[in-house]
Amino acid sequence: MRDANCIFCKIAAGEIPSKTIYEDVDFRVILDLGPATKGHALILPKEHYEDFFALPEEAAKGAVSVAKKIAPKMMANLHADGMNLVQNNGETAGQTVKHFHLHLIPRYKDDGQHILWNPGEVSQEELELIKDQIIG
Ligand code: 5GP
Ligand code: ZN
């Protein structure tokens, strides 16, 4: 299903032009218009799923499969030194477009980006409680 008001549905369908670096029947991979680094790309399913949690398992596998195809090519052809695969869910986590997308962010030595987090501190007791909370 598509969402008539969703910009990524329109881009994925080719109704809004984009710089497409890969396309198949289920996915389109486009260059981000506000790139973190040179070559920053987004894997978009052509179907509308709001986020990771709404994504069916088959589509999740498909997105990873597309990443496995395109990411090595980006690394090689852009001469990148590394790559972050980033996927945001919910406004608190930085999601601004409510259509699932997987970011492929090539990294270059001294590119000035800060995509990693500041490590916190936790005790073994707290880890045990958190583990139990997640497992339920
Ligand atoms: P989010 O913050 O939701 O994880 O990522 C949304 C991404 O989509 C941002 O990196 C933003 O630059 C990108 N973006 C938003 N609108 C457009 C657009 O119309 N075209 C393209 N190519 N990228 C977009
Ligand atoms: Zn959509």
CSV table of N, CA, C and O and ligand atoms in Angstrom, one decimal, residues 7-8 11 30-34 40 42 88 94-97 101 103, ligand 1:
chain,number,residue,atom,x,y,z
A,7,ILE,N,6.0,11.7,0.9
A,7,ILE,CA,6.9,12.1,-0.1
A,7,ILE,C,7.8,11.0,-0.6
A,7,ILE,O,8.2,10.9,-1.7
A,8,PHE,N,8.2,10.1,0.4
A,8,PHE,CA,9.0,9.0,0.0
A,8,PHE,C,8.3,7.9,-0.9
A,8,PHE,O,8.9,7.3,-1.7
A,11,ILE,N,8.6,9.6,-4.3
A,11,ILE,CA,10.0,9.4,-4.8
A,11,ILE,C,10.2,8.0,-5.2
A,11,ILE,O,10.8,7.7,-6.3
A,30,ILE,N,18.2,6.2,-3.3
A,30,ILE,CA,18.4,7.5,-3.8
A,30,ILE,C,19.5,8.2,-3.0
A,30,ILE,O,19.8,7.9,-1.8
A,31,LEU,N,20.0,9.3,-3.6
A,31,LEU,CA,20.9,10.1,-2.8
A,31,LEU,C,20.2,11.1,-2.0
A,31,LEU,O,19.2,11.7,-2.4
A,32,ASP,N,20.6,11.2,-0.7
A,32,ASP,CA,20.0,12.1,0.3
A,32,ASP,C,20.2,13.6,-0.1
A,32,ASP,O,21.3,14.0,-0.6
A,33,LEU,N,19.1,14.4,0.0
A,33,LEU,CA,19.2,15.8,-0.4
A,33,LEU,C,19.9,16.7,0.7
A,33,LEU,O,20.2,17.8,0.4
A,34,GLY,N,20.0,16.1,1.9
A,34,GLY,CA,20.8,16.8,2.9
A,34,GLY,C,21.9,15.9,3.5
A,34,GLY,O,21.8,15.5,4.6
A,40,HIS,N,25.9,9.9,0.7
A,40,HIS,CA,24.8,9.5,1.6
A,40,HIS,C,23.6,9.1,0.8
A,40,HIS,O,23.0,9.9,0.1
A,42,LEU,N,19.8,6.6,0.6
A,42,LEU,CA,18.6,6.1,1.4
A,42,LEU,C,18.0,4.9,0.6
A,42,LEU,O,17.7,5.1,-0.6
A,88,ASN,N,16.5,5.3,11.7
A,88,ASN,CA,15.8,6.0,12.8
A,88,ASN,C,14.3,5.6,12.9
A,88,ASN,O,13.6,5.6,11.9
A,94,GLY,N,15.2,10.6,16.0
A,94,GLY,CA,15.6,11.4,14.8
A,94,GLY,C,14.9,11.1,13.5
A,94,GLY,O,15.3,11.6,12.5
A,95,GLN,N,13.8,10.3,13.6
A,95,GLN,CA,13.1,10.1,12.3
A,95,GLN,C,12.3,11.3,11.9
A,95,GLN,O,11.5,11.8,12.7
A,96,THR,N,12.5,11.8,10.7
A,96,THR,CA,11.8,13.0,10.3
A,96,THR,C,10.8,12.6,9.1
A,96,THR,O,9.9,13.4,8.9
A,97,VAL,N,11.1,11.6,8.4
A,97,VAL,CA,10.2,11.1,7.3
A,97,VAL,C,9.6,9.8,7.8
A,97,VAL,O,10.3,8.8,8.0
A,101,HIS,N,13.2,4.0,6.0
A,101,HIS,CA,14.4,4.1,5.1
A,101,HIS,C,15.6,3.8,5.9
A,101,HIS,O,15.7,4.0,7.1
A,103,HIS,N,19.6,4.4,6.0
A,103,HIS,CA,20.6,5.3,5.6
A,103,HIS,C,21.9,4.5,5.3
A,103,HIS,O,22.3,3.7,6.1
B,1,5GP,P1,15.4,10.6,9.0
B,1,5GP,O1,15.8,11.8,9.8
B,1,5GP,O2,13.9,10.4,8.9
B,1,5GP,O3,16.0,9.3,9.4
B,1,5GP,O4,15.9,10.8,7.5
B,1,5GP,C1,15.3,11.5,6.5
B,1,5GP,C2,16.3,11.8,5.5
B,1,5GP,O5,15.6,12.1,4.3
B,1,5GP,C3,17.2,13.0,5.8
B,1,5GP,O6,18.5,12.6,5.7
B,1,5GP,C4,16.8,14.1,4.7
B,1,5GP,O7,17.9,14.8,4.3
B,1,5GP,C5,16.3,13.2,3.6
B,1,5GP,N1,15.3,13.8,2.8
B,1,5GP,C6,14.2,14.5,3.2
B,1,5GP,N2,13.4,14.9,2.2
B,1,5GP,C7,14.0,14.4,1.1
B,1,5GP,C8,13.7,14.5,-0.3
B,1,5GP,O8,12.7,15.1,-0.8
B,1,5GP,N3,14.6,14.0,-1.2
B,1,5GP,C9,15.8,13.3,-0.7
B,1,5GP,N4,16.6,12.8,-1.7
B,1,5GP,N5,16.1,13.2,0.6
B,1,5GP,C10,15.2,13.8,1.5
